[in-house]
Short mmCIF file of C-alpha atoms in Angstrom, two decimals:
data_model
loop_
_atom_site.label_atom_id
_atom_site.label_comp_id
_atom_site.label_asym_id
_atom_site.label_seq_id
_atom_site.Cartn_x
_atom_site.Cartn_y
_atom_site.Cartn_z
CA MET A 431 25.44 -5.33 -29.72
CA ALA A 432 25.25 -8.49 -31.79
CA LYS A 433 23.72 -10.54 -28.99
CA ASN A 434 22.70 -7.95 -26.43
CA HIS A 435 19.16 -7.78 -25.13
CA TRP A 436 17.86 -4.55 -23.56
CA LEU A 437 14.70 -4.45 -21.46
CA VAL A 438 12.86 -1.33 -20.25
CA SER A 439 10.66 -2.10 -17.25
CA GLY A 440 8.23 0.02 -15.26
CA VAL A 441 5.04 0.00 -13.21
CA GLY A 442 2.59 1.69 -15.55
CA ARG A 443 3.85 3.88 -18.36
CA SER A 444 6.20 5.96 -16.11
CA GLY A 445 8.26 7.22 -19.05
CA THR A 446 8.93 3.68 -20.33
CA THR A 447 7.41 4.45 -23.75
CA MET A 448 9.74 7.39 -24.30
CA ALA A 449 12.76 5.40 -23.06
CA TYR A 450 11.81 2.42 -25.24
CA SER A 451 11.51 4.66 -28.30
CA ALA A 452 14.90 6.31 -27.69
CA LEU A 453 16.68 3.00 -26.97
CA LEU A 454 15.19 1.22 -29.99
CA ALA A 455 16.27 4.10 -32.25
CA ALA A 456 19.76 4.02 -30.69
CA ALA A 457 20.11 0.26 -31.10
CA ARG A 458 18.98 0.39 -34.72
CA ALA A 459 21.51 3.12 -35.45
CA GLN A 460 24.15 0.53 -34.54
CA ASP A 461 22.37 -2.57 -35.91
CA PRO A 462 19.39 -2.03 -38.28
CA GLY A 463 18.28 -5.60 -37.63
CA THR A 464 17.43 -4.92 -33.97
CA LEU A 465 14.02 -6.31 -32.97
CA GLY A 466 11.50 -4.26 -31.00
CA ARG A 467 8.99 -5.79 -28.60
CA TYR A 468 6.40 -3.45 -27.08
CA GLU A 469 4.85 -5.01 -23.93
CA PRO A 470 4.78 -8.55 -25.39
CA PHE A 471 2.84 -9.80 -22.33
CA LEU A 472 -0.14 -8.12 -24.00
CA TRP A 473 0.53 -6.68 -27.48
CA GLY A 474 1.47 -8.77 -30.49
CA ALA A 475 2.91 -8.46 -33.99
CA PRO A 476 1.04 -5.25 -35.08
CA THR A 477 3.05 -3.31 -32.46
CA TRP A 478 6.44 -5.03 -32.78
CA ASP A 479 9.54 -3.71 -34.55
CA LYS A 480 7.98 -0.23 -34.69
CA LEU A 481 8.74 2.99 -32.90
CA PRO A 482 5.77 3.95 -30.66
CA GLY A 483 4.95 6.89 -32.94
CA ASP A 484 4.49 4.49 -35.87
CA ILE A 485 2.19 1.98 -34.15
CA GLY A 486 -0.98 3.91 -35.04
CA ASP A 487 -4.31 2.57 -33.78
CA ALA A 488 -3.05 -0.96 -33.00
CA PHE A 489 -3.64 -0.43 -29.27
CA SER A 490 -7.37 0.04 -29.90
CA ARG A 491 -7.80 -3.24 -31.81
CA THR A 492 -8.26 -6.59 -30.10
CA ASP A 493 -6.55 -8.37 -33.02
CA SER A 494 -3.30 -6.79 -31.81
CA ILE A 495 -3.40 -8.79 -28.55
CA ASN A 496 -0.63 -11.39 -28.19
CA ALA A 497 -2.31 -14.65 -27.14
CA ARG A 498 1.04 -16.28 -26.28
CA GLY A 499 1.95 -13.34 -24.06
CA VAL A 500 -1.41 -13.31 -22.26
CA TYR A 501 -1.08 -17.08 -21.71
CA ALA A 502 2.42 -16.67 -20.24
CA HIS A 503 1.19 -13.84 -18.01
CA THR A 504 -1.84 -15.67 -16.66
CA GLU A 505 -0.10 -19.05 -16.28
CA SER A 506 3.06 -17.86 -14.51
CA PRO A 507 3.26 -16.21 -11.06
CA LEU A 508 3.19 -12.42 -10.86
CA PHE A 509 6.20 -12.55 -8.51
CA HIS A 510 8.82 -15.05 -9.70
CA ASP A 511 12.62 -15.32 -9.63
CA ALA A 512 13.31 -18.80 -11.02
CA SER A 513 12.39 -21.11 -13.88
CA HIS A 514 8.78 -21.65 -14.96
CA PRO A 515 7.75 -23.51 -18.16
CA ALA A 516 5.29 -20.94 -19.50
CA LEU A 517 7.48 -17.97 -18.59
CA ASP A 518 10.70 -19.57 -19.90
CA SER A 519 9.08 -20.26 -23.28
CA PHE A 520 7.82 -16.67 -23.45
CA ILE A 521 11.27 -15.23 -22.61
CA ASP A 522 12.98 -17.41 -25.24
CA GLU A 523 10.45 -16.32 -27.86
CA THR A 524 10.63 -12.62 -26.93
CA LEU A 525 14.43 -12.46 -26.62
CA PRO A 526 15.75 -14.88 -29.27
CA VAL A 527 19.40 -15.92 -29.03
CA GLY A 528 21.71 -14.25 -31.52
CA ARG A 529 19.43 -11.30 -32.32
CA PRO A 530 19.66 -7.86 -30.66
CA VAL A 531 16.34 -6.97 -29.02
CA VAL A 532 14.93 -3.92 -27.23
CA ALA A 533 11.77 -4.71 -25.25
CA LYS A 534 9.42 -2.83 -22.96
CA VAL A 535 7.31 -4.53 -20.27
CA ILE A 536 4.92 -3.11 -17.66
CA ARG A 537 3.65 -6.48 -16.41
CA GLY A 538 7.09 -7.87 -15.58
CA ALA A 539 8.35 -5.90 -12.57
CA GLY A 540 7.73 -8.89 -10.29
CA ARG A 541 9.50 -11.29 -12.70
CA LEU A 542 12.73 -9.42 -13.51
CA GLY A 543 14.77 -11.96 -11.55
CA ALA A 544 13.36 -14.77 -13.72
CA PHE A 545 14.22 -12.82 -16.89
CA LEU A 546 17.82 -12.30 -15.76
CA GLU A 547 18.22 -15.92 -14.66
CA ARG A 548 16.95 -17.17 -18.02
CA ASP A 549 18.86 -14.79 -20.35
CA PRO A 550 22.56 -14.15 -19.59
CA ASP A 551 22.73 -11.54 -22.41
CA LEU A 552 20.00 -9.40 -20.86
CA LYS A 553 20.33 -6.03 -19.13
CA ILE A 554 17.36 -4.19 -17.63
CA VAL A 555 16.52 -0.58 -16.81
CA HIS A 556 13.60 -0.24 -14.40
CA LEU A 557 11.97 3.21 -14.43
CA ILE A 558 10.15 4.23 -11.27
CA ARG A 559 7.93 7.27 -10.77
CA ASN A 560 6.19 8.86 -7.77
CA PRO A 561 2.89 7.13 -6.83
CA LEU A 562 0.65 10.20 -7.32
CA ASP A 563 1.42 10.50 -11.04
CA VAL A 564 1.43 6.73 -11.63
CA VAL A 565 -1.91 6.08 -9.89
CA ASN A 566 -3.56 9.11 -11.52
CA SER A 567 -2.49 7.87 -14.96
CA ALA A 568 -3.63 4.30 -14.25
CA LEU A 569 -7.10 5.41 -13.14
CA LEU A 570 -7.61 7.16 -16.48
CA TYR A 571 -6.09 4.72 -18.97
CA PHE A 572 -6.06 1.12 -17.67
CA SER A 573 -6.21 -1.28 -14.73
CA PHE A 574 -2.98 -2.72 -13.29
CA PHE A 575 -4.84 -5.99 -12.70
CA GLY A 576 -5.53 -6.39 -16.43
CA GLY A 577 -9.28 -7.01 -16.29
CA GLU A 578 -9.73 -5.42 -19.72
CA PHE A 579 -8.03 -8.31 -21.50
CA HIS A 580 -8.08 -11.42 -19.29
CA PRO A 581 -9.47 -12.52 -15.90
CA SER A 582 -8.42 -10.04 -13.24
CA ASP A 583 -5.04 -10.64 -11.56
CA GLU A 584 -6.34 -9.20 -8.29
CA PRO A 585 -7.15 -12.53 -6.50
CA ARG A 586 -3.78 -14.11 -7.27
CA PHE A 587 -1.96 -10.84 -6.62
CA ASN A 588 -3.29 -10.88 -3.05
CA VAL A 589 -2.32 -14.52 -2.51
CA GLU A 590 1.20 -14.15 -3.94
CA ALA A 591 1.87 -10.76 -2.30
CA ALA A 592 0.82 -12.07 1.13
CA ALA A 593 3.14 -15.07 0.73
CA ARG A 594 6.11 -12.99 -0.43
CA PHE A 595 5.79 -9.75 1.55
CA GLY A 596 3.80 -10.79 4.65
CA ASP A 597 2.60 -7.87 6.77
CA MET A 598 3.86 -5.40 4.17
CA HIS A 599 0.92 -6.40 1.95
CA ARG A 600 -2.60 -5.00 2.36
CA PRO A 601 -5.48 -7.08 0.83
CA THR A 602 -6.95 -4.99 -1.97
CA PHE A 603 -10.59 -6.14 -2.00
CA GLU A 604 -11.62 -3.62 0.69
CA LEU A 605 -9.53 -0.72 -0.69
CA THR A 606 -10.55 2.15 -2.96
CA GLU A 607 -9.66 2.05 -6.65
CA ALA A 608 -6.72 4.42 -6.11
CA GLU A 609 -5.42 2.37 -3.15
CA ARG A 610 -5.62 -0.82 -5.24
CA SER A 611 -3.36 0.75 -7.88
CA LEU A 612 -1.08 2.08 -5.12
CA GLU A 613 -0.69 -1.43 -3.65
CA TRP A 614 0.33 -2.81 -7.07
CA TRP A 615 2.82 0.08 -7.53
CA ARG A 616 4.28 -0.45 -4.06
CA LEU A 617 4.89 -4.21 -4.16
CA MET A 618 5.89 -4.50 -7.82
CA ASN A 619 8.57 -1.87 -7.30
CA GLU A 620 9.65 -3.64 -4.10
CA ALA A 621 10.12 -6.83 -6.14
CA ALA A 622 12.19 -4.85 -8.66
CA TYR A 623 14.42 -3.56 -5.81
CA GLN A 624 15.02 -7.14 -4.67
CA SER A 625 15.99 -8.20 -8.19
CA ALA A 626 18.37 -5.22 -8.45
CA GLN A 627 20.10 -6.34 -5.24
CA ARG A 628 20.62 -9.81 -6.75
CA PHE A 629 21.84 -8.49 -10.12
CA PRO A 630 23.37 -5.04 -9.44
CA LYS A 631 25.47 -5.08 -12.64
CA ARG A 632 22.57 -6.04 -14.91
CA LEU A 633 19.56 -4.18 -13.45
CA LYS A 634 19.51 -0.41 -12.94
CA ILE A 635 16.81 1.59 -11.08
CA VAL A 636 16.19 5.03 -12.64
CA PRO A 637 13.75 7.58 -11.11
CA TYR A 638 11.50 9.27 -13.66
CA GLU A 639 12.04 12.62 -11.96
CA HIS A 640 15.81 12.48 -12.62
CA LEU A 641 15.17 11.34 -16.19
CA MET A 642 12.93 14.33 -16.96
CA ALA A 643 15.28 16.78 -15.21
CA ASP A 644 18.17 15.83 -17.56
CA LEU A 645 16.86 13.76 -20.48
CA PRO A 646 20.02 13.71 -22.64
CA GLY A 647 22.37 13.09 -19.71
CA VAL A 648 20.33 10.34 -18.01
CA MET A 649 19.50 8.60 -21.33
CA THR A 650 23.19 8.62 -22.23
CA GLY A 651 23.97 7.01 -18.86
CA ILE A 652 21.27 4.37 -19.50
CA VAL A 653 22.72 3.47 -22.90
CA GLU A 654 26.22 3.17 -21.43
CA PHE A 655 24.91 0.92 -18.62
CA LEU A 656 23.20 -1.30 -21.20
CA GLY A 657 26.45 -1.64 -23.15
CA GLY A 658 25.85 0.76 -26.01
CA SER A 659 27.77 3.79 -27.18
CA ALA A 660 26.86 7.18 -25.66
CA ASN A 661 26.79 8.89 -29.07
CA LEU A 662 23.83 6.72 -30.16
CA ILE A 663 21.30 8.91 -28.31
CA ASP A 664 19.64 11.55 -30.48
CA ALA A 665 18.99 14.40 -28.03
CA SER A 666 16.79 16.27 -30.55
CA GLY A 667 14.18 13.51 -30.54
CA LEU A 668 13.88 13.15 -26.78
CA SER A 669 11.43 16.05 -26.41
CA GLU A 670 8.82 14.52 -28.72
CA ASN A 671 5.72 12.97 -27.15
CA VAL A 672 5.60 9.27 -28.08
CA GLY A 673 2.51 8.34 -26.10
CA PRO A 674 -0.57 9.81 -24.41
CA VAL A 675 0.17 12.59 -21.92
CA THR A 676 -1.95 12.61 -18.78
CA ARG A 677 -3.42 16.09 -18.31
CA TRP A 678 -6.62 15.07 -16.56
CA THR A 679 -6.67 14.70 -12.78
CA SER A 680 -8.71 11.65 -11.83
CA LEU A 681 -7.64 11.60 -8.18
CA GLN A 682 -10.04 13.01 -5.63
CA ALA A 683 -8.74 14.80 -2.54
CA VAL A 684 -9.36 11.71 -0.39
CA ASP A 685 -7.33 9.60 -2.85
CA ARG A 686 -4.48 12.10 -2.84
CA ASP A 687 -4.38 12.20 0.97
CA ALA A 688 -4.23 8.39 1.14
CA ILE A 689 -1.22 8.37 -1.22
CA LEU A 690 0.73 11.30 0.29
CA PRO A 691 2.55 9.23 3.00
CA HIS A 692 3.91 7.01 0.21
CA VAL A 693 5.05 10.10 -1.71
CA ASP A 694 7.18 11.08 1.29
CA ALA A 695 8.57 7.54 1.52
CA TYR A 696 9.33 7.59 -2.22
CA PHE A 697 11.43 10.76 -2.12
CA ASP A 698 13.17 9.63 1.11
CA ASP A 699 14.11 6.19 -0.30
CA LEU A 700 17.90 5.98 -0.71
CA ARG A 701 17.51 3.02 -3.09
CA ILE A 702 15.89 5.41 -5.59
CA PHE A 703 17.68 8.73 -5.26
CA GLY A 704 20.93 7.50 -3.70
CA VAL A 705 22.99 8.49 -0.69
CA ASN A 706 24.62 11.50 -2.38
CA ARG A 707 21.40 13.10 -3.55
CA ASN A 708 20.81 16.84 -3.51
CA PRO A 709 18.18 17.59 -0.80
CA VAL A 710 17.30 20.91 -2.47
CA ASP A 711 16.43 19.20 -5.76
CA ILE A 712 14.37 16.55 -3.95
CA ALA A 713 12.44 19.20 -2.02
CA ALA A 714 11.76 21.13 -5.25
CA MET A 715 10.50 17.99 -7.00
CA LYS A 716 8.16 17.20 -4.12
CA ALA A 717 6.89 20.80 -3.95
CA ARG A 718 6.04 20.85 -7.68
CA LEU A 719 4.25 17.53 -7.36
CA LEU A 720 2.14 18.63 -4.38
CA GLU A 721 1.26 21.88 -6.17
CA LYS A 722 0.12 19.88 -9.19
CA TYR A 723 -2.42 17.95 -7.09
CA ALA A 724 -3.37 20.73 -4.68
CA ALA A 725 -6.63 21.38 -6.54
CA CYS A 726 -7.99 17.80 -6.31
CA LYS A 727 -11.74 17.95 -5.79
CA ALA A 728 -13.38 17.00 -2.51
CA GLY A 729 -15.89 14.18 -2.48
CA PRO A 730 -15.97 10.38 -2.52
CA ALA A 731 -13.00 8.35 -3.73
CA PHE A 732 -12.54 7.81 -7.47
CA THR A 733 -14.63 5.01 -8.97
CA PRO A 734 -14.23 3.83 -12.59
CA GLN A 735 -17.00 4.79 -15.02
CA LEU A 736 -16.61 1.45 -16.85
CA GLU A 737 -15.85 -1.90 -15.28
CA PRO A 738 -12.52 -3.13 -16.69
CA SER A 739 -14.00 -6.51 -17.71
CA LEU A 740 -16.78 -4.72 -19.65
CA ALA A 741 -14.65 -2.06 -21.30
CA PRO A 742 -13.08 -3.11 -24.63
CA THR A 743 -10.07 -1.10 -25.71
CA ARG A 744 -12.05 0.81 -28.35
CA VAL A 745 -14.75 1.91 -25.90
CA ARG A 746 -12.19 3.10 -23.36
CA SER A 747 -10.28 4.96 -26.09
CA ILE A 748 -13.47 6.73 -27.18
CA ALA A 749 -14.24 7.68 -23.59
CA VAL A 750 -10.75 9.09 -23.05
CA LYS A 751 -10.85 10.97 -26.36
CA ALA A 752 -14.24 12.50 -25.52
CA ARG A 753 -12.94 13.66 -22.15
CA GLN A 754 -9.84 15.15 -23.77
CA ASP A 755 -11.96 16.94 -26.42
CA ALA A 756 -14.18 18.41 -23.74
CA ASP A 757 -11.14 19.55 -21.78
CA ALA A 758 -9.61 21.11 -24.91
CA SER A 759 -12.90 22.87 -25.73
CA ARG A 760 -13.09 24.36 -22.26
CA ALA A 761 -9.45 25.49 -22.48
CA ALA A 762 -10.07 27.07 -25.90
CA GLY A 763 -13.15 28.81 -24.55
CA ASP A 764 -11.18 30.19 -21.61
CA LYS A 765 -8.48 31.54 -23.92
CA GLN A 766 -11.07 33.15 -26.18
CA ALA A 767 -12.80 34.71 -23.20
CA ASP A 768 -9.46 36.16 -22.06
CA ARG A 769 -8.88 37.66 -25.48
CA ILE A 770 -12.36 39.18 -25.49
CA ALA A 771 -11.80 40.58 -22.02
CA GLU A 772 -8.60 42.23 -23.25
CA LYS A 773 -10.45 43.78 -26.14
CA VAL A 774 -13.18 45.00 -23.79
CA SER A 775 -10.62 46.70 -21.59
CA GLU A 776 -9.15 48.50 -24.64
CA ARG A 777 -12.41 49.74 -26.15
CA THR A 778 -14.95 52.29 -24.94
CA GLY A 779 -18.25 53.80 -26.10
CA SER A 780 -19.54 52.37 -29.39
CA GLY A 781 -17.21 49.33 -29.23
CA TRP A 782 -19.27 47.75 -26.46
CA LYS A 783 -22.02 46.50 -28.79
CA ASP A 784 -19.53 44.83 -31.13
CA ILE A 785 -17.77 43.26 -28.18
CA ALA A 786 -21.05 42.05 -26.69
CA ALA A 787 -22.07 40.51 -30.03
CA ALA A 788 -18.69 38.82 -30.43
CA LEU A 789 -18.91 37.53 -26.88
CA ALA A 790 -22.42 36.18 -27.54
CA ARG A 791 -21.27 34.43 -30.72
CA GLN A 792 -18.26 32.96 -28.95
CA SER A 793 -20.44 31.77 -26.04
CA GLU A 794 -22.76 30.03 -28.51
CA GLN A 795 -19.78 28.31 -30.15
CA ILE A 796 -18.42 27.17 -26.79
CA ALA A 797 -21.87 25.97 -25.72
CA GLY A 798 -22.22 24.03 -28.99
CA THR A 799 -18.82 22.41 -28.54
CA LEU A 800 -19.61 21.43 -24.94
CA LYS A 801 -23.03 20.12 -26.00
CA ALA A 802 -21.40 17.94 -28.68
CA SER A 803 -18.93 16.65 -26.08
CA GLU A 804 -21.76 15.92 -23.64
CA ASP A 805 -23.71 14.10 -26.39
CA ARG A 806 -20.64 12.00 -27.12
CA ASP A 807 -20.25 11.19 -23.40
CA ALA A 808 -23.92 10.21 -23.27
CA GLY A 809 -23.44 7.90 -26.27
CA ILE A 810 -20.44 6.27 -24.64
CA THR A 811 -22.37 5.83 -21.39
CA SER A 812 -25.24 4.26 -23.31
CA LEU A 813 -22.84 1.87 -25.07
CA ALA A 814 -21.24 0.94 -21.77
CA ALA A 815 -24.67 0.32 -20.21
CA GLU A 816 -25.61 -1.95 -23.11
CA LEU A 817 -22.38 -3.91 -22.70
CA SER A 818 -22.98 -4.14 -18.97
CA GLU A 819 -26.48 -5.57 -19.49
CA LYS A 820 -25.22 -8.21 -21.92
CA LYS A 821 -22.32 -9.32 -19.76
CA ASP A 822 -23.77 -8.82 -16.29
CA GLU A 823 -24.41 -12.50 -15.66
CA ILE A 824 -20.89 -13.48 -16.76
CA GLY A 825 -19.35 -10.79 -14.60
CA ALA A 826 -21.42 -11.81 -11.60
CA LEU A 827 -20.46 -15.45 -12.07
CA LYS A 828 -16.78 -14.58 -12.35
CA ARG A 829 -16.83 -12.49 -9.19
CA THR A 830 -18.78 -15.15 -7.29
CA LEU A 831 -16.40 -17.93 -8.29
CA ASP A 832 -13.33 -15.81 -7.56
CA SER A 833 -14.61 -14.96 -4.09
CA ARG A 834 -15.44 -18.59 -3.31
CA ASP A 835 -12.26 -20.27 -4.54
CA ALA A 836 -10.35 -19.55 -1.36
CA ARG A 837 -13.23 -20.75 0.84
CA VAL A 838 -13.62 -24.00 -1.14
CA ILE A 839 -9.91 -24.75 -0.88
CA ASP A 840 -10.01 -24.07 2.87
CA LEU A 841 -13.01 -26.34 3.40
CA GLU A 842 -11.47 -29.12 1.33
CA ALA A 843 -8.26 -28.88 3.34
CA LYS A 844 -10.18 -29.06 6.62
CA LEU A 845 -12.18 -32.04 5.37
CA LYS A 846 -9.03 -33.85 4.32
CA GLU A 847 -7.41 -33.11 7.69
CA ALA A 848 -10.48 -34.33 9.57
CA LYS A 849 -10.53 -37.57 7.55
CA THR A 850 -6.86 -38.11 8.30
CA HIS A 851 -7.38 -37.58 12.05
CA LEU A 852 -10.39 -39.91 12.03
CA SER A 853 -8.45 -42.66 10.25
CA GLU A 854 -5.58 -42.33 12.70
CA ALA A 855 -7.94 -42.42 15.67
CA LYS A 856 -9.71 -45.47 14.27
CA ARG A 857 -6.46 -47.36 13.76
CA GLU A 858 -5.25 -46.40 17.23
CA GLY A 859 -8.54 -47.55 18.78
CA GLU A 860 -8.34 -50.89 17.00
CA ARG A 861 -4.79 -51.38 18.21
CA ASP A 862 -5.78 -50.54 21.79
CA LEU A 863 -8.79 -52.87 21.62
CA GLN A 864 -6.68 -55.72 20.31
CA ALA A 865 -4.08 -55.08 23.00
CA SER A 866 -6.81 -55.16 25.68
CA HIS A 867 -8.12 -58.49 24.41
CA GLN A 868 -4.64 -59.96 24.47
CA LEU A 869 -4.10 -58.55 27.94
CA ASN A 870 -7.39 -60.04 29.21
CA SER A 871 -6.49 -63.42 27.76
CA ARG A 872 -3.12 -63.42 29.43
CA LEU A 873 -4.72 -62.23 32.65
CA ARG A 874 -7.22 -65.11 32.69
CA ASP A 875 -4.46 -67.63 32.05
CA ARG A 876 -2.40 -66.16 34.78
CA ILE A 877 -5.25 -66.21 37.30
CA ALA A 878 -5.98 -69.89 36.51
CA ALA A 879 -2.36 -70.79 37.11
CA LEU A 880 -2.33 -68.87 40.36
CA GLN A 881 -5.49 -70.62 41.58
CA ASP A 882 -3.84 -74.02 40.99
CA GLU A 883 -0.82 -73.03 43.02
CA GLN A 884 -2.69 -71.15 45.79
CA SER A 885 -2.87 -74.01 48.30
CA SER A 886 0.87 -74.76 48.28
CA HIS A 887 2.25 -71.33 47.66
CA THR A 888 0.63 -68.94 50.12
CA GLY A 889 3.49 -66.44 49.99
CA ALA A 890 3.58 -66.56 46.22
CA PHE A 891 -0.19 -66.03 46.16
CA GLU A 892 0.12 -62.73 47.99
CA LYS A 893 2.74 -61.61 45.52
CA LEU A 894 0.52 -62.60 42.63
CA ARG A 895 -2.38 -60.73 44.20
CA PHE A 896 -0.35 -57.55 44.03
CA GLU A 897 0.51 -58.34 40.45
CA LYS A 898 -3.18 -58.87 39.74
CA ARG A 899 -4.02 -55.48 41.24
CA ASP A 900 -1.31 -53.91 39.10
CA VAL A 901 -2.68 -55.59 35.98
CA GLU A 902 -6.21 -54.49 36.89
CA ASP A 903 -4.98 -50.89 37.16
CA LYS A 904 -3.46 -51.22 33.71
CA LEU A 905 -6.73 -52.67 32.45
CA ARG A 906 -8.70 -49.73 33.89
CA LYS A 907 -6.29 -47.30 32.25
CA THR A 908 -6.72 -49.15 29.00
CA GLU A 909 -10.50 -48.99 29.32
CA ASN A 910 -10.29 -45.26 30.09
CA ARG A 911 -8.15 -44.85 26.99
CA LEU A 912 -10.73 -46.78 24.97
CA ARG A 913 -13.49 -44.49 26.25
CA THR A 914 -11.38 -41.42 25.37
CA VAL A 915 -10.76 -42.78 21.88
CA ALA A 916 -14.48 -43.47 21.53
CA GLY A 917 -15.21 -39.86 22.55
CA GLU A 918 -12.66 -38.57 20.01
CA ARG A 919 -14.18 -40.75 17.34
CA GLU A 920 -17.60 -39.30 18.12
CA LEU A 921 -16.17 -35.75 18.02
CA TYR A 922 -14.57 -36.39 14.63
CA ARG A 923 -17.84 -37.91 13.41
CA GLN A 924 -19.70 -34.75 14.47
CA GLN A 925 -17.09 -32.57 12.75
CA LEU A 926 -17.48 -34.61 9.58
CA VAL A 927 -21.25 -34.25 9.76
CA GLU A 928 -20.88 -30.49 10.21
CA LEU A 929 -18.44 -30.23 7.30
CA ALA A 930 -20.75 -32.37 5.18
CA SER A 931 -23.66 -30.07 6.04
CA VAL A 932 -21.58 -27.08 4.88
CA LEU A 933 -20.11 -28.73 1.77
CA ALA A 934 -23.37 -30.30 0.54
CA PRO A 935 -25.18 -26.98 0.03
CA ARG A 936 -21.80 -25.38 -0.97
CA LEU A 937 -21.38 -27.80 -3.90
CA SER A 938 -25.02 -27.34 -4.84
CA THR A 939 -24.51 -23.56 -4.74
CA VAL A 940 -21.47 -23.71 -7.08
CA VAL A 941 -23.52 -25.72 -9.64
CA THR A 942 -26.66 -23.62 -9.46
CA LEU A 943 -24.88 -20.29 -8.91
CA ARG A 944 -26.74 -19.63 -5.64
CA PRO A 945 -25.00 -17.00 -3.42
CA LEU A 946 -22.43 -18.03 -0.80
CA ARG A 947 -24.50 -16.53 1.97
CA TYR A 948 -26.98 -19.47 1.61
CA VAL A 949 -24.16 -21.87 2.56
CA MET A 950 -23.19 -19.78 5.56
CA ARG A 951 -26.82 -19.45 6.67
CA GLN A 952 -27.30 -23.26 6.53
CA ARG A 953 -24.20 -23.80 8.59
CA GLN A 954 -25.40 -21.28 11.18
CA ARG A 955 -28.77 -23.08 11.39
CA VAL A 956 -27.04 -26.40 12.02
CA LYS A 957 -25.00 -24.87 14.85
CA SER A 958 -28.04 -23.19 16.42
CA GLY A 959 -30.09 -26.39 16.34
CA MET A 960 -32.73 -25.18 13.90
CA VAL A 961 -31.59 -27.75 11.30
CA GLU A 962 -30.66 -31.42 11.70
CA ILE A 963 -28.75 -33.71 9.35
CA ASP A 964 -30.66 -36.81 8.20
CA GLU A 965 -29.13 -40.22 7.40
CA ASN A 966 -28.32 -39.08 3.84
CA GLY A 967 -26.37 -36.02 5.04
CA VAL A 968 -29.06 -33.59 3.89
CA PRO A 969 -29.94 -30.66 6.21
CA ARG A 970 -33.64 -30.51 7.19
CA LEU A 971 -35.62 -28.34 9.59
CA LYS A 972 -36.09 -29.96 12.99
CA THR A 973 -39.64 -31.07 13.72
CA SER A 974 -40.99 -30.77 17.24
CA LYS A 975 -41.88 -34.15 18.78
#
């Protein structure tokens, strides 16, 4: 254990907090100097070297954020299997040589290959859970794309996922909130599978459902895979909750139905549950899961109450706590009502008045508790609205720039390509023109020589006449080529003018923050003939002559 590094990976929480807590305790039982790193891509020193139960309120304070980790996350690709300067430096700092370390990451599933390439002492356990539970938890607690703490990863996720997975990837911008989280879950786990195929002896895939069915047995197997002793696992501590437990169902029925096909694929995947799996156990797991989400409400798809970029950790924590308090108050009220109903069924005659009074008092208490919860929700909503008003312009600018980046790059590429074609056509035209001049000069010299010899060489003259006709044909072909080149040059000039008409208002729009639709409308006017381009490249309305 002196040099071993253990990493717990997962998409979302997915039991990783519990596994991290158990593994850190086990490693410290063998070496008290073992370091602990809790999601170092985001959280810094206030959360390190502590069991999750001892971290306290660090997750609700922005001073706990690890700037080096956020930098490494935003500067390195989301899907990466090789060396990268920012990521390499982060790995070396998180997993120092010569010190035993247990780390947990939830933003590293697409980079596990890079971790294993960089650190030969590293072994990884990747926990995977069914998409219904993972997406439901994500909708309540955080965004996979990280907009709460840094610019959203969604634009670059789409670019990288399309390049790596092709048709398997679905662009997320037109999807519902639940489908966005599902797409992250799907492709990040797919990347983890690929890394496990490359490093089968150093990366182990563990389904959450198996873990929870036999906590002591599966955790013992995990420790043995990582290189530790099986007797290090304390089975008595595995049942303790070390993180928030999701009891609230955020998924709507339409969200659940969109995810169900992926639930079937999850339980049928042999990479997760193996070839020798027990079909009865799998069917029971799936049945319990579907029963859990059978009561999802009908209505529109889930939408977040707070935009991730406008929801500091503290505000989101307050919102979650208020919702949990309201849920607990309703549950307590239901239990009290059941107890009162039991008493009512046992009493007769004069006991009715006492029961009615008790019921009235209990109803008032429940109403007061619910009113306090509603007041707290209203306060949170008011705070969120105030934050939204203050940051609306920044958010709008960020979204506008993100949506235009791809279009700007495309236009710049087309402009560069058009300039290259124009330069090549110009050089080719100059070469053809020079060749035609040389050919004409030689032709004139040849005709003069033939005229001098015409009187004495009648037979030779006829031969030269055929040669002249041949040369004239070549000259006509050359002239046709010159006209074609001239036409191409004019076409490229028109394309450049059109691109200039699009880019000129585009660049002005980026500076002045005018919407992209103005650029597109100007381009459409140029094509329809309503606008003409003057000598300075500025679009102006056509004037009737």
